[in-house]
Structures are given as structure tokens and as C-alpha cells.
PDB file of C-alpha atoms and ligand atoms in Angstrom:
ATOM      1  CA  MET A1279      11.086  12.815  -0.815  1.00  0.00           C
ATOM      2  CA  THR A1280       7.542  14.369  -0.442  1.00  0.00           C
ATOM      3  CA  PRO A1281       4.222  12.988  -0.781  1.00  0.00           C
ATOM      4  CA  ARG A1282       3.666  14.106  -3.997  1.00  0.00           C
ATOM      5  CA  ASP A1283       7.143  12.637  -5.226  1.00  0.00           C
ATOM      6  CA  LEU A1284       5.972   9.565  -3.628  1.00  0.00           C
ATOM      7  CA  MET A1285       2.461   9.460  -5.353  1.00  0.00           C
ATOM      8  CA  ARG A1286       4.459  10.176  -8.466  1.00  0.00           C
ATOM      9  CA  GLU A1287       6.242   7.029  -8.052  1.00  0.00           C
ATOM     10  CA  ALA A1288       3.001   4.780  -7.474  1.00  0.00           C
ATOM     11  CA  GLU A1289       1.927   6.326 -10.736  1.00  0.00           C
ATOM     12  CA  LYS A1290       4.887   4.914 -12.085  1.00  0.00           C
ATOM     13  CA  ALA A1291       4.018   1.533 -10.571  1.00  0.00           C
ATOM     14  CA  ARG A1292       0.391   1.892 -11.915  1.00  0.00           C
ATOM     15  CA  ARG A1293       1.780   1.519 -15.743  1.00  0.00           C
ATOM     16  CA  HIS A1294       2.531  -2.376 -15.031  1.00  0.00           C
ATOM     17  CA  ALA A1295      -1.245  -3.226 -13.710  1.00  0.00           C
ATOM     18  CA  TYR A1296      -2.672  -6.298 -14.848  1.00  0.00           C
ATOM     19  CA  ALA A1297      -6.257  -5.434 -14.339  1.00  0.00           C
ATOM     20  CA  PRO A1298      -7.973  -6.839 -17.555  1.00  0.00           C
ATOM     21  CA  TYR A1299     -11.042  -7.821 -15.249  1.00  0.00           C
ATOM     22  CA  SER A1300     -11.772  -4.723 -13.109  1.00  0.00           C
ATOM     23  CA  ASN A1301     -10.520  -2.272 -15.296  1.00  0.00           C
ATOM     24  CA  PHE A1302      -9.131  -0.553 -12.223  1.00  0.00           C
ATOM     25  CA  PRO A1303      -5.336  -0.387 -12.191  1.00  0.00           C
ATOM     26  CA  VAL A1304      -3.940   0.511  -9.118  1.00  0.00           C
ATOM     27  CA  GLY A1305       0.110   1.762  -8.252  1.00  0.00           C
ATOM     28  CA  ALA A1306       1.804   1.704  -4.699  1.00  0.00           C
ATOM     29  CA  ALA A1307       4.943   3.028  -4.069  1.00  0.00           C
ATOM     30  CA  LEU A1308       6.845   1.866  -0.767  1.00  0.00           C
ATOM     31  CA  LEU A1309       9.245   4.157   0.917  1.00  0.00           C
ATOM     32  CA  THR A1310      11.863   2.269   2.840  1.00  0.00           C
ATOM     33  CA  LYS A1311      13.981   3.988   5.908  1.00  0.00           C
ATOM     34  CA  ASP A1312      17.220   4.095   3.875  1.00  0.00           C
ATOM     35  CA  GLY A1313      14.865   6.310   1.217  1.00  0.00           C
ATOM     36  CA  THR A1314      14.679   3.324  -1.521  1.00  0.00           C
ATOM     37  CA  VAL A1315      11.408   3.307  -3.444  1.00  0.00           C
ATOM     38  CA  VAL A1316       9.424  -0.143  -4.123  1.00  0.00           C
ATOM     39  CA  HIS A1317       6.968  -0.362  -6.372  1.00  0.00           C
ATOM     40  CA  GLY A1318       3.866  -2.487  -6.654  1.00  0.00           C
ATOM     41  CA  CYS A1319       1.138  -3.180  -8.632  1.00  0.00           C
ATOM     42  CA  ASN A1320      -2.455  -4.905  -9.057  1.00  0.00           C
ATOM     43  CA  VAL A1321      -2.036  -8.185 -10.621  1.00  0.00           C
ATOM     44  CA  GLU A1322      -5.439  -9.981 -11.056  1.00  0.00           C
ATOM     45  CA  ASN A1323      -6.157 -13.402 -12.310  1.00  0.00           C
ATOM     46  CA  ALA A1324      -9.012 -15.160 -14.423  1.00  0.00           C
ATOM     47  CA  SER A1325      -9.817 -16.903 -10.783  1.00  0.00           C
ATOM     48  CA  TYR A1326     -10.904 -13.643  -9.515  1.00  0.00           C
ATOM     49  CA  GLY A1327     -10.169 -14.459  -5.959  1.00  0.00           C
ATOM     50  CA  LEU A1328      -6.114 -14.865  -6.609  1.00  0.00           C
ATOM     51  CA  SER A1329      -6.040 -11.195  -7.608  1.00  0.00           C
ATOM     52  CA  VAL A1330      -3.514  -9.336  -5.407  1.00  0.00           C
ATOM     53  CA  CYS A1331      -3.488  -5.623  -4.748  1.00  0.00           C
ATOM     54  CA  ALA A1332      -1.007  -3.187  -5.591  1.00  0.00           C
ATOM     55  CA  GLU A1333      -0.104  -2.423  -2.036  1.00  0.00           C
ATOM     56  CA  ARG A1334       0.663  -6.374  -1.087  1.00  0.00           C
ATOM     57  CA  ASN A1335       2.425  -6.640  -4.017  1.00  0.00           C
ATOM     58  CA  ALA A1336       4.862  -3.643  -3.136  1.00  0.00           C
ATOM     59  CA  ILE A1337       5.131  -4.969   0.146  1.00  0.00           C
ATOM     60  CA  TRP A1338       6.103  -8.789  -1.060  1.00  0.00           C
ATOM     61  CA  ASN A1339       8.514  -6.923  -3.513  1.00  0.00           C
ATOM     62  CA  ALA A1340      10.159  -5.077  -0.665  1.00  0.00           C
ATOM     63  CA  VAL A1341      10.299  -8.135   2.162  1.00  0.00           C
ATOM     64  CA  SER A1342      11.572 -10.434  -1.078  1.00  0.00           C
ATOM     65  CA  THR A1343      14.616  -8.098  -1.631  1.00  0.00           C
ATOM     66  CA  GLY A1344      15.712  -7.609   2.306  1.00  0.00           C
ATOM     67  CA  ARG A1345      13.498  -4.739   2.900  1.00  0.00           C
ATOM     68  CA  ARG A1346      11.612  -4.690   5.977  1.00  0.00           C
ATOM     69  CA  GLU A1347      11.429  -1.070   7.608  1.00  0.00           C
ATOM     70  CA  PHE A1348       8.965   1.443   5.772  1.00  0.00           C
ATOM     71  CA  THR A1349       8.090   4.944   6.415  1.00  0.00           C
ATOM     72  CA  ALA A1350       5.391   5.874   3.777  1.00  0.00           C
ATOM     73  CA  ILE A1351       3.464   4.092   1.212  1.00  0.00           C
ATOM     74  CA  ALA A1352       1.657   6.196  -1.659  1.00  0.00           C
ATOM     75  CA  ILE A1353      -1.105   4.449  -3.509  1.00  0.00           C
ATOM     76  CA  THR A1354      -2.817   5.831  -6.478  1.00  0.00           C
ATOM     77  CA  ALA A1355      -5.793   4.732  -9.012  1.00  0.00           C
ATOM     78  CA  ARG A1356      -6.544   6.452 -12.043  1.00  0.00           C
ATOM     79  CA  GLU A1357      -7.508   9.899 -12.233  1.00  0.00           C
ATOM     80  CA  GLY A1358     -11.108  10.576 -10.720  1.00  0.00           C
ATOM     81  CA  HIS A1359     -10.956   7.528  -8.587  1.00  0.00           C
ATOM     82  CA  GLY A1360     -10.037   7.508  -4.649  1.00  0.00           C
ATOM     83  CA  ALA A1361      -7.967   4.247  -3.559  1.00  0.00           C
ATOM     84  CA  PRO A1362      -7.577   4.301   0.084  1.00  0.00           C
ATOM     85  CA  PRO A1363      -5.930   1.032   1.039  1.00  0.00           C
ATOM     86  CA  CYS A1364      -8.402  -2.249   1.446  1.00  0.00           C
ATOM     87  CA  GLY A1365      -8.729  -3.924   5.155  1.00  0.00           C
ATOM     88  CA  SER A1366      -6.243  -6.992   4.082  1.00  0.00           C
ATOM     89  CA  CYS A1367      -3.650  -4.334   2.672  1.00  0.00           C
ATOM     90  CA  ARG A1368      -3.647  -2.454   5.966  1.00  0.00           C
ATOM     91  CA  GLN A1369      -3.423  -5.654   8.242  1.00  0.00           C
ATOM     92  CA  VAL A1370      -0.411  -6.666   5.807  1.00  0.00           C
ATOM     93  CA  LEU A1371       1.562  -3.060   5.978  1.00  0.00           C
ATOM     94  CA  HIS A1372       0.770  -3.002   9.894  1.00  0.00           C
ATOM     95  CA  GLU A1373       2.699  -6.033  10.465  1.00  0.00           C
ATOM     96  CA  PHE A1374       6.177  -3.970   9.400  1.00  0.00           C
ATOM     97  CA  ALA A1375       5.210  -0.563   9.841  1.00  0.00           C
ATOM     98  CA  PRO A1376       2.395   0.526  12.247  1.00  0.00           C
ATOM     99  CA  ASN A1377       3.714   4.429  12.230  1.00  0.00           C
ATOM    100  CA  ALA A1378       4.349   4.344   8.126  1.00  0.00           C
ATOM    101  CA  TRP A1379       2.561   7.577   6.837  1.00  0.00           C
ATOM    102  CA  VAL A1380      -0.210   6.133   4.215  1.00  0.00           C
ATOM    103  CA  TYR A1381      -0.653   8.778   1.250  1.00  0.00           C
ATOM    104  CA  TRP A1382      -3.940   8.165  -1.156  1.00  0.00           C
ATOM    105  CA  ARG A1383      -5.994  10.253  -3.614  1.00  0.00           C
ATOM    106  CA  ASP A1384      -9.354  10.775  -3.112  1.00  0.00           C
ATOM    107  CA  GLY A1385     -11.804  11.449  -6.393  1.00  0.00           C
ATOM    108  CA  LYS A1386     -10.834  15.035  -6.642  1.00  0.00           C
ATOM    109  CA  GLY A1387      -7.043  13.926  -6.725  1.00  0.00           C
ATOM    110  CA  ARG A1388      -6.124  15.527  -3.428  1.00  0.00           C
ATOM    111  CA  ILE A1389      -3.518  13.649  -1.354  1.00  0.00           C
ATOM    112  CA  LEU A1390      -5.116  12.366   2.072  1.00  0.00           C
ATOM    113  CA  ARG A1391      -2.925  11.129   4.343  1.00  0.00           C
ATOM    114  CA  ARG A1392      -3.017   8.792   7.703  1.00  0.00           C
ATOM    115  CA  ARG A1393      -0.636   7.172   9.767  1.00  0.00           C
ATOM    116  CA  LEU A1394      -1.419   3.287   9.109  1.00  0.00           C
ATOM    117  CA  LYS A1395      -2.124   2.844  12.923  1.00  0.00           C
ATOM    118  CA  ALA A1396      -5.086   5.413  12.414  1.00  0.00           C
ATOM    119  CA  LEU A1397      -6.599   3.028   9.547  1.00  0.00           C
ATOM    120  CA  LEU A1398      -6.158  -0.126  11.694  1.00  0.00           C
ATOM    121  CA  PRO A1399      -7.031   0.608  15.201  1.00  0.00           C
ATOM    122  CA  LEU A1400      -6.708  -2.663  17.320  1.00  0.00           C
ATOM    123  CA  ALA A1401      -4.965  -4.796  14.857  1.00  0.00           C
ATOM    124  CA  PHE A1402      -4.312  -8.387  15.078  1.00  0.00           C
ATOM    125  CA  GLN A1403      -0.067  -8.483  15.964  1.00  0.00           C
ATOM    126  CA  LYS A1404       2.141 -11.277  16.491  1.00  0.00           C
ATOM    127  CA  ARG A1405       2.681 -10.515  20.288  1.00  0.00           C
ATOM    128  CA  MET A1406      -1.078 -12.085  20.391  1.00  0.00           C
ATOM    129  CA  LEU A1407       0.208 -15.218  19.691  1.00  0.00           C
ATOM    130  CA  ARG A1408       1.674 -15.491  22.442  1.00  0.00           C
ATOM    131  CA  ARG A1409       0.120 -16.856  25.690  1.00  0.00           C
ATOM    132  CA  ARG A1410       0.146 -14.676  28.730  1.00  0.00           C
TER     133      ARG A1410
HETATM  134  N1  THU B1155      -7.362  -3.056  -5.498  1.00  0.00           N
HETATM  135  C1  THU B1155      -6.125  -2.475  -4.977  1.00  0.00           C
HETATM  136  O1  THU B1155      -5.056  -2.753  -5.682  1.00  0.00           O
HETATM  137  N2  THU B1155      -5.834  -1.807  -4.101  1.00  0.00           N
HETATM  138  C2  THU B1155      -6.634  -1.746  -3.145  1.00  0.00           C
HETATM  139  O2  THU B1155      -6.215  -0.825  -2.092  1.00  0.00           O
HETATM  140  C3  THU B1155      -7.937  -1.716  -3.194  1.00  0.00           C
HETATM  141  C4  THU B1155      -8.138  -2.447  -4.752  1.00  0.00           C
HETATM  142  C5  THU B1155      -7.251  -3.501  -6.757  1.00  0.00           C
HETATM  143  C6  THU B1155      -7.657  -5.007  -6.481  1.00  0.00           C
HETATM  144  C7  THU B1155      -8.219  -4.798  -7.957  1.00  0.00           C
HETATM  145  O3  THU B1155      -6.950  -5.723  -9.132  1.00  0.00           O
HETATM  146  C8  THU B1155      -9.039  -3.863  -8.448  1.00  0.00           C
HETATM  147  O4  THU B1155      -7.983  -2.772  -7.468  1.00  0.00           O
HETATM  148  C9  THU B1155     -10.745  -3.473  -8.387  1.00  0.00           C
HETATM  149  O5  THU B1155     -10.786  -3.892  -6.605  1.00  0.00           O
END
């Protein structure tokens, strides 16, 4: 699965976005280690702060169906809008896949890529919960 293929999956996921408040639909496609693609979209709420991003919904979806190993995620807003993952989603992705590739589009439609750990240096991690 190429970055472009995964981005096409993210576009499919975006069709289900529920974004009546921001009018900014987002889709995400997570690629699992065994090659399965799991979709997520943003789901907003009249109580605005309860809205959840596409990337986190993709992860909740994957983990809830027994998948925890990811090699890549693609994220897309509508044409003309860049959509790098927000800080909260970086943290949630880092829990499961610090080495995963993150693909997103810039405003001109080009696919940009970084490894997650480059997008979230010095991440808070579960080992920090232990005393030394
Ligand atoms: N959003 C995402 O789904 N992913 C991101 O990485 C950035 C923002 C959503 C949240 C909200 O529903 C809308 O985009 C506008 O912020």
C-alpha cells in the first residue's frame, strides 16, 4: 500500500465525517502491521469541546477491534486544506506506533511525510509512570 493508496482510503473515511460546526471534515486511514486499513473521521458535538478528531477515532476503532500495531496513517481534509495531525492525536498515536509513518496533505495537495516520533519529540510515555 503506497502513501497515495492510503491517502485514498483517508478520503473514503472523510465521507463519514460529522463536522456541522467547523465545516472542516477530516478522514484518517490507519495501516496495521498485517495490512488491514482502519478508517476514522472527525465527529463533532453541539458541546464543542467533546468533538473528536479523525485520527483518534481511527485509533479507537482499531484498538477496539483488536489491532494495536500500526505502520502508517494518512490524514486528509478537503482539497485546498492542509491537515497535519493535532498535538493530542500525535500523543495518542505515539502510545501505539512511535515509528509509524504519518502522511498528510499540504494546501496544494502534496503528500508530506514524517515518522511520528519526529512529530512528537520527547513524548510522554508509559515508562515514565514508573519510579526509577
Ligand atoms: N481535526 C481532525 O479531525 N484532525 C486534526 O488533526 C485536526 C482537526 C478536526 C477537529 C474538528 O472537528 C475540525 O477538524 C476542526 O478543527
